[in-house]
Amino acid sequence: QGVNITPEILRIADNAPLILSLHRDLDGFREDAASNSGTKIGTTRRGIGPCYEDKIARRGLTVGDLRDLSHAERIVADTLDAWRPMFDRHHVELPAARTVVDRLAAAAARILPFVTDTASLVHDRISAGKRVLLEGAQGTLLDIDHGTYPFVTSSSTTAGGACSGCGVGPRAISRVLGITKAYATRVGSGPFPTELHDEAGERLRRMGGEFGSVTGRPRRTGWLDLPALRYAARVNGFDAIALTKLDVLTGFDAIRVCVAYDTPRGRVRELPVELAGDSAVLVPVYETLPGWREPIDCARSLGQLPKPAREYIERIEREVGVACDLVSVGPERDATIVVRSSF
């Protein structure tokens, strides 16, 4: 795209696992089989899960292994042997280890100049008093340990995962900013108690541009789930919230929020994690708040928002026990209300 990327502005961790084409094939095999059995997870089919399996089994290939392609070939051979039964079951021929490594050779020439010990790099910046921002992907309920298992991703997506992922100690984390939309979304399969299957849900999807950033799949949409947000705040230790896409709610005469669940053991206000993997037993209890019709994309302070929009923000803060430091009111970079500086 014409951007000059140099090692001065981009570094790649030498211990980052490599996703190979065989991992993508395996992901596809499993999703297809799960579709037939009704147990589909809804992965991106990008090979992430099988790559993590190789990492945990201590046979995975890392970026640093590209420095010695002979060594890499031995690792790939072990990986191929481990997955051979799966490929045989699906009548797909496995590539030779040499073929896989030959494909990696061209990529290695481009990638290796960027490879470094990023944990030391981050530690040095922190020691020098620099500001360091660690950004996580996915969401709390997709966390391998604390999410709606088994409908989760393969990694730690909570704030604690920043320490293990980047190689810094927990004391190095000075602030945790939780990001949540003003409504709820989910990509792929799995429980979603507040999911909407009506015009309101389609409107949220259309106005919010809710399509997967990786796959382009339409996201599932629903009303904000406050018990789930409280759970996320607790698991991650939020210091503040960045509330995004508040403008998408503009035009609704009434906005519903989930404040509790009715479960087989009664009404609860906290997310029962042991039941979270089965939305059939979590019946959302809603309260209805007034909506607004005035456009808010030009607002740059809370005082410029309609009263119902301010009350919506205040309700979230009371329920979660965390202040909203940032509120986005449009897709433009400057369409953000900075309530207070988080950093």
Coordinates of N, CA, C and O in Angstrom, one line a residue, residues 4 13 39 76 79 150 158 190 217-219 240 254 259 272 298 307 315 340:
N4 N 6.3 2.6 3.8 CA 7.6 2.1 3.9 C 7.8 1.5 5.3 O 8.0 2.2 6.3
A13 N 8.3 -10.6 17.3 CA 8.8 -11.4 18.4 C 9.4 -12.7 17.8 O 8.8 -13.4 17.0
T39 N -21.9 -29.2 16.3 CA -21.0 -28.7 17.4 C -20.1 -27.6 16.9 O -19.0 -27.4 17.5
V76 N 9.2 -29.2 11.4 CA 8.0 -29.4 10.5 C 7.7 -30.9 10.3 O 6.6 -31.3 10.2
T79 N 5.9 -32.1 13.2 CA 4.5 -31.6 13.1 C 3.7 -32.4 12.1 O 2.5 -32.8 12.4
P150 N -16.9 -24.2 25.6 CA -15.8 -24.3 24.6 C -15.8 -23.3 23.5 O -15.0 -23.4 22.6
T158 N -7.6 -11.8 28.0 CA -7.8 -10.9 29.1 C -6.6 -10.0 29.3 O -5.5 -10.3 28.7
G190 N -21.7 -19.9 19.6 CA -21.6 -19.7 21.1 C -22.7 -19.0 21.7 O -23.5 -18.4 21.0
R217 N -17.6 -11.8 8.0 CA -18.9 -12.4 8.3 C -19.7 -11.4 9.1 O -19.2 -10.7 9.9
P218 N -21.1 -11.4 8.9 CA -21.9 -10.6 9.7 C -21.8 -10.9 11.1 O -21.9 -12.1 11.5
R219 N -21.7 -9.9 12.0 CA -21.6 -10.2 13.4 C -23.0 -10.3 14.0 O -24.0 -9.7 13.5
A240 N -10.7 1.9 33.8 CA -11.6 2.8 33.1 C -12.2 2.1 31.9 O -11.7 1.0 31.5
A254 N -36.4 3.6 22.4 CA -36.2 2.9 23.7 C -35.0 2.0 23.5 O -34.8 1.4 22.4
V259 N -29.9 -6.5 32.8 CA -29.4 -6.2 34.2 C -29.2 -7.4 35.0 O -28.6 -7.4 36.1
P272 N -23.0 -16.2 35.7 CA -22.7 -17.5 36.2 C -21.8 -18.2 35.1 O -22.3 -18.8 34.2
C298 N -21.2 15.0 16.4 CA -20.4 16.3 16.5 C -20.1 16.6 18.0 O -19.4 17.6 18.3
K307 N -29.7 14.3 26.9 CA -29.8 13.8 28.3 C -30.0 12.3 28.4 O -29.3 11.7 29.2
R315 N -25.6 5.1 33.7 CA -26.1 3.8 34.1 C -25.1 2.8 34.0 O -24.9 1.9 34.9
R340 N -11.9 12.1 30.7 CA -10.7 12.3 31.5 C -9.6 11.5 30.9 O -9.9 10.5 30.2

